[in-house]
mmCIF file of C-alpha atoms and ligand atoms in Angstrom:
data_model
loop_
_atom_site.group_PDB
_atom_site.id
_atom_site.type_symbol
_atom_site.label_atom_id
_atom_site.label_comp_id
_atom_site.label_asym_id
_atom_site.label_seq_id
_atom_site.Cartn_x
_atom_site.Cartn_y
_atom_site.Cartn_z
ATOM 1 C CA UNK A 1 32.112 -18.009 -16.911
ATOM 2 C CA UNK A 2 29.960 -16.150 -19.395
ATOM 3 C CA UNK A 3 29.908 -12.355 -19.466
ATOM 4 C CA UNK A 4 27.317 -10.831 -17.116
ATOM 5 C CA UNK A 5 24.002 -9.572 -18.394
ATOM 6 C CA UNK A 6 24.043 -5.835 -17.811
ATOM 7 C CA UNK A 7 21.620 -2.918 -17.604
ATOM 8 C CA UNK A 8 21.407 -1.333 -21.040
ATOM 9 C CA UNK A 9 18.623 1.184 -20.466
ATOM 10 C CA UNK A 10 16.201 2.329 -17.765
ATOM 11 C CA UNK A 11 12.896 3.713 -19.019
ATOM 12 C CA UNK A 12 9.967 5.250 -17.175
ATOM 13 C CA UNK A 13 6.444 4.598 -18.418
ATOM 14 C CA UNK A 14 3.872 7.041 -17.025
ATOM 15 C CA UNK A 15 0.232 6.195 -17.536
ATOM 16 C CA UNK A 16 -3.183 6.830 -16.010
ATOM 17 C CA UNK A 17 -5.629 4.080 -16.915
ATOM 18 C CA UNK A 18 -7.895 4.988 -13.990
ATOM 19 C CA UNK A 19 -7.868 7.623 -11.222
ATOM 20 C CA UNK A 20 -4.240 7.224 -10.198
ATOM 21 C CA UNK A 21 -1.187 8.311 -12.143
ATOM 22 C CA UNK A 22 1.179 5.320 -12.339
ATOM 23 C CA UNK A 23 4.950 5.066 -12.857
ATOM 24 C CA UNK A 24 6.362 1.814 -14.234
ATOM 25 C CA UNK A 25 10.102 1.303 -14.626
ATOM 26 C CA UNK A 26 11.358 -0.846 -17.478
ATOM 27 C CA UNK A 27 14.929 -2.066 -17.120
ATOM 28 C CA UNK A 28 16.269 -3.221 -20.482
ATOM 29 C CA UNK A 29 19.227 -5.593 -20.459
ATOM 30 C CA UNK A 30 22.125 -6.426 -22.747
ATOM 31 C CA UNK A 31 20.407 -9.728 -23.584
ATOM 32 C CA UNK A 32 18.089 -9.503 -26.561
ATOM 33 C CA UNK A 33 14.441 -9.201 -25.508
ATOM 34 C CA UNK A 34 15.157 -9.543 -21.764
ATOM 35 C CA UNK A 35 13.679 -6.782 -19.612
ATOM 36 C CA UNK A 36 12.037 -6.342 -16.222
ATOM 37 C CA UNK A 37 9.242 -4.175 -14.852
ATOM 38 C CA UNK A 38 8.937 -2.456 -11.487
ATOM 39 C CA UNK A 39 6.537 -0.120 -9.711
ATOM 40 C CA UNK A 40 7.748 3.402 -8.838
ATOM 41 C CA UNK A 41 4.318 4.904 -8.240
ATOM 42 C CA UNK A 42 4.228 7.931 -5.936
ATOM 43 C CA UNK A 43 1.120 9.238 -7.596
ATOM 44 C CA UNK A 44 1.040 12.718 -6.039
ATOM 45 C CA UNK A 45 4.645 13.484 -7.117
ATOM 46 C CA UNK A 46 4.858 11.252 -10.174
ATOM 47 C CA UNK A 47 6.953 13.599 -12.328
ATOM 48 C CA UNK A 48 9.551 14.078 -9.590
ATOM 49 C CA UNK A 49 10.018 10.285 -9.457
ATOM 50 C CA UNK A 50 10.323 10.095 -13.259
ATOM 51 C CA UNK A 51 13.008 12.813 -13.228
ATOM 52 C CA UNK A 52 14.881 11.115 -10.370
ATOM 53 C CA UNK A 53 15.034 7.913 -12.406
ATOM 54 C CA UNK A 54 15.907 9.488 -15.748
ATOM 55 C CA UNK A 55 18.426 12.061 -14.541
ATOM 56 C CA UNK A 56 19.955 10.406 -11.474
ATOM 57 C CA UNK A 57 19.440 6.624 -11.316
ATOM 58 C CA UNK A 58 19.702 5.723 -14.981
ATOM 59 C CA UNK A 59 23.188 7.231 -15.608
ATOM 60 C CA UNK A 60 24.409 5.550 -12.409
ATOM 61 C CA UNK A 61 23.006 2.135 -13.333
ATOM 62 C CA UNK A 62 23.867 1.660 -17.009
ATOM 63 C CA UNK A 63 26.376 -1.174 -17.463
ATOM 64 C CA UNK A 64 25.824 -2.791 -14.045
ATOM 65 C CA UNK A 65 25.358 -6.552 -13.635
ATOM 66 C CA UNK A 66 21.603 -7.292 -13.383
ATOM 67 C CA UNK A 67 22.228 -10.229 -11.033
ATOM 68 C CA UNK A 68 23.584 -8.035 -8.231
ATOM 69 C CA UNK A 69 20.265 -6.896 -6.785
ATOM 70 C CA UNK A 70 21.492 -6.472 -3.206
ATOM 71 C CA UNK A 71 24.550 -4.490 -4.179
ATOM 72 C CA UNK A 72 22.611 -2.262 -6.564
ATOM 73 C CA UNK A 73 19.889 -1.611 -3.962
ATOM 74 C CA UNK A 74 22.347 -0.720 -1.213
ATOM 75 C CA UNK A 75 24.531 1.413 -3.446
ATOM 76 C CA UNK A 76 21.487 3.196 -4.887
ATOM 77 C CA UNK A 77 20.336 4.062 -1.348
ATOM 78 C CA UNK A 78 23.619 5.657 -0.318
ATOM 79 C CA UNK A 79 24.668 7.106 -3.646
ATOM 80 C CA UNK A 80 22.578 10.254 -3.167
ATOM 81 C CA UNK A 81 24.012 10.609 0.365
ATOM 82 C CA UNK A 82 20.614 11.909 1.646
ATOM 83 C CA UNK A 83 18.293 8.931 1.765
ATOM 84 C CA UNK A 84 14.988 7.406 2.922
ATOM 85 C CA UNK A 85 12.851 10.001 1.169
ATOM 86 C CA UNK A 86 9.733 9.051 -0.795
ATOM 87 C CA UNK A 87 10.846 10.235 -4.256
ATOM 88 C CA UNK A 88 14.133 8.328 -4.302
ATOM 89 C CA UNK A 89 12.695 5.294 -2.487
ATOM 90 C CA UNK A 90 10.045 4.950 -5.184
ATOM 91 C CA UNK A 91 12.626 5.433 -7.942
ATOM 92 C CA UNK A 92 14.851 2.743 -6.385
ATOM 93 C CA UNK A 93 11.848 0.432 -6.006
ATOM 94 C CA UNK A 94 11.107 0.658 -9.726
ATOM 95 C CA UNK A 95 14.584 -0.613 -10.496
ATOM 96 C CA UNK A 96 14.638 -3.159 -7.648
ATOM 97 C CA UNK A 97 11.368 -4.826 -8.665
ATOM 98 C CA UNK A 98 12.471 -4.858 -12.308
ATOM 99 C CA UNK A 99 15.719 -6.613 -11.315
ATOM 100 C CA UNK A 100 13.757 -9.280 -9.386
ATOM 101 C CA UNK A 101 11.553 -9.679 -12.467
ATOM 102 C CA UNK A 102 14.673 -10.117 -14.620
ATOM 103 C CA UNK A 103 16.236 -12.584 -12.188
ATOM 104 C CA UNK A 104 13.051 -14.642 -12.260
ATOM 105 C CA UNK A 105 12.997 -14.626 -16.039
ATOM 106 C CA UNK A 106 16.662 -15.676 -16.144
ATOM 107 C CA UNK A 107 16.007 -18.506 -13.676
ATOM 108 C CA UNK A 108 12.754 -19.406 -15.447
ATOM 109 C CA UNK A 109 10.971 -19.164 -12.086
ATOM 110 C CA UNK A 110 8.293 -16.933 -10.568
ATOM 111 C CA UNK A 111 9.704 -14.447 -8.042
ATOM 112 C CA UNK A 112 7.973 -16.272 -5.148
ATOM 113 C CA UNK A 113 10.232 -19.242 -5.911
ATOM 114 C CA UNK A 114 13.339 -17.066 -5.596
ATOM 115 C CA UNK A 115 12.110 -15.842 -2.203
ATOM 116 C CA UNK A 116 11.809 -19.376 -0.828
ATOM 117 C CA UNK A 117 8.706 -20.811 -2.466
ATOM 118 C CA UNK A 118 5.030 -20.763 -1.632
ATOM 119 C CA UNK A 119 3.638 -20.973 1.877
ATOM 120 C CA UNK A 120 0.106 -20.844 0.444
ATOM 121 C CA UNK A 121 -1.686 -21.188 -2.876
ATOM 122 C CA UNK A 122 -3.236 -17.735 -2.860
ATOM 123 C CA UNK A 123 -3.526 -14.619 -0.722
ATOM 124 C CA UNK A 124 -6.780 -13.648 0.951
ATOM 125 C CA UNK A 125 -7.638 -10.006 0.428
ATOM 126 C CA UNK A 126 -9.653 -7.216 1.971
ATOM 127 C CA UNK A 127 -11.708 -4.820 -0.091
ATOM 128 C CA UNK A 128 -13.197 -1.380 0.611
ATOM 129 C CA UNK A 129 -16.868 -0.745 1.349
ATOM 130 C CA UNK A 130 -18.085 2.827 1.802
ATOM 131 C CA UNK A 131 -21.413 4.637 1.780
ATOM 132 C CA UNK A 132 -23.101 7.887 2.777
ATOM 133 C CA UNK A 133 -25.128 6.216 5.536
ATOM 134 C CA UNK A 134 -24.659 3.114 7.655
ATOM 135 C CA UNK A 135 -27.464 1.425 5.719
ATOM 136 C CA UNK A 136 -25.647 2.110 2.464
ATOM 137 C CA UNK A 137 -22.380 0.791 3.928
ATOM 138 C CA UNK A 138 -24.168 -2.399 4.972
ATOM 139 C CA UNK A 139 -25.650 -2.775 1.460
ATOM 140 C CA UNK A 140 -22.173 -2.550 -0.027
ATOM 141 C CA UNK A 141 -20.760 -4.980 2.522
ATOM 142 C CA UNK A 142 -23.524 -7.416 1.606
ATOM 143 C CA UNK A 143 -22.621 -7.117 -2.098
ATOM 144 C CA UNK A 144 -19.038 -8.094 -1.284
ATOM 145 C CA UNK A 145 -20.211 -10.999 0.866
ATOM 146 C CA UNK A 146 -22.301 -12.186 -2.105
ATOM 147 C CA UNK A 147 -19.085 -12.145 -4.159
ATOM 148 C CA UNK A 148 -17.424 -14.349 -1.507
ATOM 149 C CA UNK A 149 -15.215 -11.682 0.038
ATOM 150 C CA UNK A 150 -14.694 -12.377 3.744
ATOM 151 C CA UNK A 151 -12.563 -9.403 4.815
ATOM 152 C CA UNK A 152 -14.163 -6.008 4.290
ATOM 153 C CA UNK A 153 -12.944 -2.554 5.267
ATOM 154 C CA UNK A 154 -15.849 -0.321 6.255
ATOM 155 C CA UNK A 155 -15.736 3.474 5.913
ATOM 156 C CA UNK A 156 -18.518 6.057 5.723
ATOM 157 C CA UNK A 157 -18.241 9.301 3.763
ATOM 158 C CA UNK A 158 -14.606 8.634 2.834
ATOM 159 C CA UNK A 159 -11.593 9.174 5.100
ATOM 160 C CA UNK A 160 -12.566 11.175 8.162
ATOM 161 C CA UNK A 161 -16.209 11.213 6.995
ATOM 162 C CA UNK A 162 -17.194 14.205 4.885
ATOM 163 C CA UNK A 163 -20.777 14.680 5.936
ATOM 164 C CA UNK A 164 -20.441 16.208 9.382
ATOM 165 C CA UNK A 165 -22.382 19.376 10.047
ATOM 166 C CA UNK A 166 -19.830 22.060 10.918
ATOM 167 C CA UNK A 167 -19.547 25.789 11.434
ATOM 168 C CA UNK A 168 -16.626 27.315 9.583
ATOM 169 C CA UNK A 169 -15.199 30.764 10.274
ATOM 170 C CA UNK A 170 -15.818 33.606 7.848
ATOM 171 C CA UNK A 171 -13.530 33.520 4.789
ATOM 172 C CA UNK A 172 -12.670 29.862 5.404
ATOM 173 C CA UNK A 173 -10.671 28.637 2.363
ATOM 174 C CA UNK A 174 -11.760 25.819 0.047
ATOM 175 C CA UNK A 175 -10.616 22.374 1.086
ATOM 176 C CA UNK A 176 -11.438 18.802 2.071
ATOM 177 C CA UNK A 177 -13.035 19.523 5.458
ATOM 178 C CA UNK A 178 -13.850 17.006 8.161
ATOM 179 C CA UNK A 179 -14.690 17.048 11.868
ATOM 180 C CA UNK A 180 -12.582 14.461 13.761
ATOM 181 C CA UNK A 181 -14.826 14.208 16.822
ATOM 182 C CA UNK A 182 -18.001 13.783 14.828
ATOM 183 C CA UNK A 183 -16.226 11.307 12.542
ATOM 184 C CA UNK A 184 -15.232 9.126 15.515
ATOM 185 C CA UNK A 185 -18.784 9.061 16.904
ATOM 186 C CA UNK A 186 -20.424 8.234 13.582
ATOM 187 C CA UNK A 187 -17.903 5.524 12.680
ATOM 188 C CA UNK A 188 -18.474 3.710 15.960
ATOM 189 C CA UNK A 189 -22.195 3.754 15.323
ATOM 190 C CA UNK A 190 -21.706 2.503 11.741
ATOM 191 C CA UNK A 191 -19.325 -0.293 12.759
ATOM 192 C CA UNK A 192 -21.744 -1.407 15.509
ATOM 193 C CA UNK A 193 -24.578 -1.475 12.964
ATOM 194 C CA UNK A 194 -22.649 -3.443 10.349
ATOM 195 C CA UNK A 195 -21.357 -5.928 12.930
ATOM 196 C CA UNK A 196 -24.848 -6.481 14.290
ATOM 197 C CA UNK A 197 -26.155 -7.224 10.802
ATOM 198 C CA UNK A 198 -23.389 -9.372 9.323
ATOM 199 C CA UNK A 199 -22.586 -11.384 12.432
ATOM 200 C CA UNK A 200 -19.212 -12.437 13.789
ATOM 201 C CA UNK A 201 -17.856 -14.540 10.929
ATOM 202 C CA UNK A 202 -17.289 -11.692 8.450
ATOM 203 C CA UNK A 203 -14.044 -9.876 9.211
ATOM 204 C CA UNK A 204 -14.391 -6.098 9.400
ATOM 205 C CA UNK A 205 -11.570 -3.566 9.167
ATOM 206 C CA UNK A 206 -11.467 0.212 9.501
ATOM 207 C CA UNK A 207 -8.909 2.845 8.433
ATOM 208 C CA UNK A 208 -8.650 5.961 10.614
ATOM 209 C CA UNK A 209 -6.195 7.373 8.061
ATOM 210 C CA UNK A 210 -4.445 9.387 10.803
ATOM 211 C CA UNK A 211 -7.530 11.626 11.140
ATOM 212 C CA UNK A 212 -7.741 11.688 14.959
ATOM 213 C CA UNK A 213 -5.662 13.324 17.657
ATOM 214 C CA UNK A 214 -3.542 10.631 19.356
ATOM 215 C CA UNK A 215 -5.544 10.400 22.574
ATOM 216 C CA UNK A 216 -8.803 10.296 20.601
ATOM 217 C CA UNK A 217 -7.358 7.487 18.498
ATOM 218 C CA UNK A 218 -6.650 5.597 21.731
ATOM 219 C CA UNK A 219 -10.254 6.181 22.826
ATOM 220 C CA UNK A 220 -11.500 4.948 19.442
ATOM 221 C CA UNK A 221 -9.385 1.789 19.595
ATOM 222 C CA UNK A 222 -10.850 1.067 23.052
ATOM 223 C CA UNK A 223 -14.433 1.843 22.045
ATOM 224 C CA UNK A 224 -14.262 -0.305 18.908
ATOM 225 C CA UNK A 225 -12.653 -3.280 20.684
ATOM 226 C CA UNK A 226 -16.052 -4.887 21.399
ATOM 227 C CA UNK A 227 -16.783 -5.190 17.644
ATOM 228 C CA UNK A 228 -13.687 -7.357 17.118
ATOM 229 C CA UNK A 229 -12.165 -5.742 14.047
ATOM 230 C CA UNK A 230 -9.698 -7.811 12.042
ATOM 231 C CA UNK A 231 -7.544 -4.705 12.376
ATOM 232 C CA UNK A 232 -7.637 -0.962 12.850
ATOM 233 C CA UNK A 233 -5.512 0.757 10.228
ATOM 234 C CA UNK A 234 -3.396 3.920 10.507
ATOM 235 C CA UNK A 235 -4.896 4.900 13.827
ATOM 236 C CA UNK A 236 -1.956 7.253 14.354
ATOM 237 C CA UNK A 237 0.267 9.333 12.095
ATOM 238 C CA UNK A 238 3.910 8.270 11.589
ATOM 239 C CA UNK A 239 4.898 11.320 13.625
ATOM 240 C CA UNK A 240 2.951 9.940 16.621
ATOM 241 C CA UNK A 241 4.091 6.312 16.663
ATOM 242 C CA UNK A 242 5.187 6.447 20.315
ATOM 243 C CA UNK A 243 1.488 6.657 21.202
ATOM 244 C CA UNK A 244 1.119 3.013 20.131
ATOM 245 C CA UNK A 245 2.503 2.063 23.546
ATOM 246 C CA UNK A 246 -0.434 3.808 25.179
ATOM 247 C CA UNK A 247 -2.924 2.212 22.784
ATOM 248 C CA UNK A 248 -1.456 -1.246 23.333
ATOM 249 C CA UNK A 249 -1.726 -1.005 27.082
ATOM 250 C CA UNK A 250 -5.388 -0.071 26.918
ATOM 251 C CA UNK A 251 -7.024 -2.531 24.541
ATOM 252 C CA UNK A 252 -6.672 -5.631 22.386
ATOM 253 C CA UNK A 253 -7.862 -4.101 19.094
ATOM 254 C CA UNK A 254 -5.447 -5.485 16.454
ATOM 255 C CA UNK A 255 -3.320 -2.698 15.014
ATOM 256 C CA UNK A 256 -2.043 -2.275 11.431
ATOM 257 C CA UNK A 257 0.382 0.464 10.517
ATOM 258 C CA UNK A 258 2.882 1.601 7.942
ATOM 259 C CA UNK A 259 1.633 2.777 4.535
ATOM 260 C CA UNK A 260 3.313 6.172 4.973
ATOM 261 C CA UNK A 261 6.610 4.819 6.312
ATOM 262 C CA UNK A 262 9.880 5.659 4.531
ATOM 263 C CA UNK A 263 12.568 5.023 7.076
ATOM 264 C CA UNK A 264 13.590 1.896 9.044
ATOM 265 C CA UNK A 265 13.354 3.938 12.265
ATOM 266 C CA UNK A 266 9.612 4.086 11.725
ATOM 267 C CA UNK A 267 9.027 0.335 11.792
ATOM 268 C CA UNK A 268 11.885 -1.109 13.872
ATOM 269 C CA UNK A 269 10.615 -0.101 17.304
ATOM 270 C CA UNK A 270 6.983 -0.960 16.534
ATOM 271 C CA UNK A 271 7.959 -4.494 15.525
ATOM 272 C CA UNK A 272 10.551 -5.123 18.236
ATOM 273 C CA UNK A 273 8.254 -3.939 21.024
ATOM 274 C CA UNK A 274 5.310 -5.832 19.508
ATOM 275 C CA UNK A 275 3.199 -2.691 19.452
ATOM 276 C CA UNK A 276 1.459 -3.563 16.189
ATOM 277 C CA UNK A 277 0.046 -6.756 14.675
ATOM 278 C CA UNK A 278 0.338 -6.001 10.956
ATOM 279 C CA UNK A 279 3.099 -4.131 9.158
ATOM 280 C CA UNK A 280 1.797 -2.607 5.954
ATOM 281 C CA UNK A 281 4.235 -0.493 4.011
ATOM 282 C CA UNK A 282 3.641 0.699 0.471
ATOM 283 C CA UNK A 283 6.307 -1.497 -1.129
ATOM 284 C CA UNK A 284 7.493 1.106 -3.637
ATOM 285 C CA UNK A 285 7.570 3.762 -0.915
ATOM 286 C CA UNK A 286 9.984 1.643 1.153
ATOM 287 C CA UNK A 287 12.251 0.905 -1.818
ATOM 288 C CA UNK A 288 11.010 -2.342 -3.369
ATOM 289 C CA UNK A 289 10.993 -6.101 -2.850
ATOM 290 C CA UNK A 290 14.482 -6.207 -1.307
ATOM 291 C CA UNK A 291 13.647 -4.172 1.834
ATOM 292 C CA UNK A 292 10.139 -5.700 2.049
ATOM 293 C CA UNK A 293 11.676 -9.175 2.194
ATOM 294 C CA UNK A 294 14.022 -8.054 4.972
ATOM 295 C CA UNK A 295 11.271 -6.421 7.029
ATOM 296 C CA UNK A 296 9.054 -9.469 6.655
ATOM 297 C CA UNK A 297 11.746 -11.807 7.997
ATOM 298 C CA UNK A 298 12.449 -9.378 10.849
ATOM 299 C CA UNK A 299 8.721 -9.029 11.679
ATOM 300 C CA UNK A 300 8.245 -12.802 11.661
ATOM 301 C CA UNK A 301 10.618 -13.121 14.613
ATOM 302 C CA UNK A 302 8.293 -10.912 16.666
ATOM 303 C CA UNK A 303 4.974 -12.422 15.623
ATOM 304 C CA UNK A 304 4.046 -9.447 13.424
ATOM 305 C CA UNK A 305 2.320 -10.265 10.139
ATOM 306 C CA UNK A 306 2.285 -8.499 6.764
ATOM 307 C CA UNK A 307 -0.548 -6.545 5.172
ATOM 308 C CA UNK A 308 1.113 -4.596 2.356
ATOM 309 C CA UNK A 309 -0.587 -1.439 1.123
ATOM 310 C CA UNK A 310 -2.591 -2.250 -1.997
ATOM 311 C CA UNK A 311 -4.935 0.499 -3.216
ATOM 312 C CA UNK A 312 -5.280 1.959 -6.740
ATOM 313 C CA UNK A 313 -2.188 4.102 -6.297
ATOM 314 C CA UNK A 314 -0.042 0.991 -6.343
ATOM 315 C CA UNK A 315 0.403 0.036 -10.015
ATOM 316 C CA UNK A 316 -0.609 -3.419 -11.297
ATOM 317 C CA UNK A 317 3.124 -4.235 -11.417
ATOM 318 C CA UNK A 318 3.342 -3.264 -7.737
ATOM 319 C CA UNK A 319 0.339 -5.463 -6.967
ATOM 320 C CA UNK A 320 2.078 -8.389 -8.662
ATOM 321 C CA UNK A 321 5.148 -7.724 -6.476
ATOM 322 C CA UNK A 322 2.933 -7.610 -3.360
ATOM 323 C CA UNK A 323 1.418 -10.951 -4.279
ATOM 324 C CA UNK A 324 4.739 -12.738 -4.848
ATOM 325 C CA UNK A 325 5.706 -11.642 -1.336
ATOM 326 C CA UNK A 326 2.274 -12.637 0.043
ATOM 327 C CA UNK A 327 2.320 -16.217 -1.181
ATOM 328 C CA UNK A 328 5.858 -16.662 0.135
ATOM 329 C CA UNK A 329 5.769 -14.970 3.599
ATOM 330 C CA UNK A 330 5.370 -17.467 6.414
ATOM 331 C CA UNK A 331 3.944 -14.486 8.368
ATOM 332 C CA UNK A 332 1.512 -13.251 5.734
ATOM 333 C CA UNK A 333 -1.537 -11.578 7.237
ATOM 334 C CA UNK A 334 -3.736 -10.178 4.475
ATOM 335 C CA UNK A 335 -3.509 -8.229 1.214
ATOM 336 C CA UNK A 336 -5.415 -5.015 0.483
ATOM 337 C CA UNK A 337 -7.009 -5.281 -2.969
ATOM 338 C CA UNK A 338 -8.382 -2.561 -5.229
ATOM 339 C CA UNK A 339 -10.300 -4.472 -7.908
ATOM 340 C CA UNK A 340 -8.698 -3.277 -11.189
ATOM 341 C CA UNK A 341 -10.747 -2.145 -14.171
ATOM 342 C CA UNK A 342 -11.028 -4.119 -17.413
ATOM 343 C CA UNK A 343 -8.751 -1.532 -19.026
ATOM 344 C CA UNK A 344 -6.058 -2.237 -16.419
ATOM 345 C CA UNK A 345 -6.330 -5.986 -17.079
ATOM 346 C CA UNK A 346 -5.916 -5.236 -20.787
ATOM 347 C CA UNK A 347 -3.006 -2.831 -20.277
ATOM 348 C CA UNK A 348 -1.172 -5.148 -17.856
ATOM 349 C CA UNK A 349 -1.365 -8.767 -19.096
ATOM 350 C CA UNK A 350 -0.766 -11.137 -16.189
ATOM 351 C CA UNK A 351 -2.358 -8.855 -13.572
ATOM 352 C CA UNK A 352 -3.326 -11.135 -10.654
ATOM 353 C CA UNK A 353 -6.858 -12.529 -10.673
ATOM 354 C CA UNK A 354 -9.320 -12.916 -7.832
ATOM 355 C CA UNK A 355 -11.562 -15.872 -7.065
ATOM 356 C CA UNK A 356 -13.685 -16.354 -3.945
ATOM 357 C CA UNK A 357 -11.754 -13.645 -2.108
ATOM 358 C CA UNK A 358 -8.366 -15.163 -2.914
ATOM 359 C CA UNK A 359 -5.760 -13.486 -5.118
ATOM 360 C CA UNK A 360 -3.794 -15.826 -7.373
ATOM 361 C CA UNK A 361 -0.330 -15.330 -8.844
ATOM 362 C CA UNK A 362 0.307 -16.871 -12.243
ATOM 363 C CA UNK A 363 3.299 -19.163 -12.666
ATOM 364 C CA UNK A 364 5.084 -17.200 -15.383
ATOM 365 C CA UNK A 365 8.774 -16.442 -14.771
ATOM 366 C CA UNK A 366 9.582 -13.223 -12.896
ATOM 367 C CA UNK A 367 6.697 -11.106 -11.644
ATOM 368 C CA UNK A 368 4.480 -12.627 -14.329
ATOM 369 C CA UNK A 369 3.147 -9.276 -15.504
ATOM 370 C CA UNK A 370 3.727 -7.209 -18.647
ATOM 371 C CA UNK A 371 2.600 -3.858 -20.020
ATOM 372 C CA UNK A 372 1.037 -2.970 -23.361
ATOM 373 C CA UNK A 373 3.029 0.203 -23.943
ATOM 374 C CA UNK A 374 0.973 1.359 -26.930
ATOM 375 C CA UNK A 375 -2.187 1.143 -24.878
ATOM 376 C CA UNK A 376 -0.494 2.831 -21.877
ATOM 377 C CA UNK A 377 0.567 5.726 -24.131
ATOM 378 C CA UNK A 378 -3.076 6.343 -25.014
ATOM 379 C CA UNK A 379 -3.767 7.155 -21.337
ATOM 380 C CA UNK A 380 -1.162 9.798 -20.411
ATOM 381 C CA UNK A 381 -0.896 11.211 -16.880
ATOM 382 C CA UNK A 382 -2.995 14.316 -16.371
ATOM 383 C CA UNK A 383 -1.644 17.503 -14.806
ATOM 384 C CA UNK A 384 -3.784 17.655 -11.713
ATOM 385 C CA UNK A 385 -3.561 19.465 -8.395
ATOM 386 C CA UNK A 386 -4.692 16.949 -5.800
ATOM 387 C CA UNK A 387 -7.805 18.097 -3.901
ATOM 388 C CA UNK A 388 -8.400 15.322 -1.367
ATOM 389 C CA UNK A 389 -5.021 15.955 0.306
ATOM 390 C CA UNK A 390 -5.916 19.622 0.914
ATOM 391 C CA UNK A 391 -7.384 18.511 4.211
ATOM 392 C CA UNK A 392 -8.788 21.005 6.727
ATOM 393 C CA UNK A 393 -10.299 20.944 10.204
ATOM 394 C CA UNK A 394 -13.600 22.818 10.806
ATOM 395 C CA UNK A 395 -11.766 26.047 11.678
ATOM 396 C CA UNK A 396 -9.967 25.891 8.302
ATOM 397 C CA UNK A 397 -6.533 24.870 9.554
ATOM 398 C CA UNK A 398 -4.572 22.316 7.456
ATOM 399 C CA UNK A 399 -4.305 18.789 8.829
ATOM 400 C CA UNK A 400 -3.051 15.338 7.811
ATOM 401 C CA UNK A 401 -4.936 13.646 4.995
HETATM 402 MG MG1 MG B 501 -4.923 2.798 4.401
#
């Protein structure tokens, strides 16, 4: 038997081609020219992830056999003793996805082949429509329909709606204010208006983004039931998941949940008790392709489908990983899609392409995506203090973003 191919170096590439700061892991192997890429993007704490990889994971991984993905993933999870936190999960994901990419390249097969092969030719996606008024939202929905998108998430004024009139107390601090009660009323009106105008055959989605109190989220899910959403996303915060039982008993609005999940305890009960319809973790946040594959198989046994998180703060490499899972899963539901810029297509050759609302994976070995490192270096990550997550209620108190 020939000597194993081993991990020779683990590099972190930080870049910001658009709004989000991205972390890409490059695992370099002992075989000349053979490397893999993975997504480790936790955009709000990007430098912490980079340090975790460079100072903790890299020294631990050098010299290991690249073929042993399972062993490396499991050992990486327990090696720090404290586990299931977002920084280390993202760091581990970067390595995990890169190892799947390498395995695909070594087998001369796309990653979806390693997972079991295609269940479908392409993944249908949902895209985001927003607007300041319901008329503007409808205009933007119509533009997507003209581009042959069939699944459209409708929001108004961003998460929680920003345009509510509100009375703040004296000396109220700066922040991203919203009024949950007013938000709920206006969204129902907007969704009713869009549904009335586009008819029943266009699928509409909405993301509460954990902006409502649990019982108000239950009310919203009941009130919106008549408009037949494809799903209602993040109606509750991870801290409130036991409220899904109440929501489930009261209405048949399809429920999607999971982009903030880190820990198996957060998804196990929801799947086993069939309290949600779509499981939608951020793949790097849960630790990579290896745990996503396991959760998907588990969810399939309970009739729960996948809808992996896919906004601009997943890197193009992460989107490629999502898509390899999507075309394989027997229980694929839908893929969130962020419509990359031309610069991102240039920086990441092989980035999946969209046609008539379907996302297509290429057939190159591995994840089928690369990075132009010289170009990436020309767009370094900015030092920014995130504003939109400094969320406040009308009285100025901090709340979940
Ligand atoms: Mg979301």
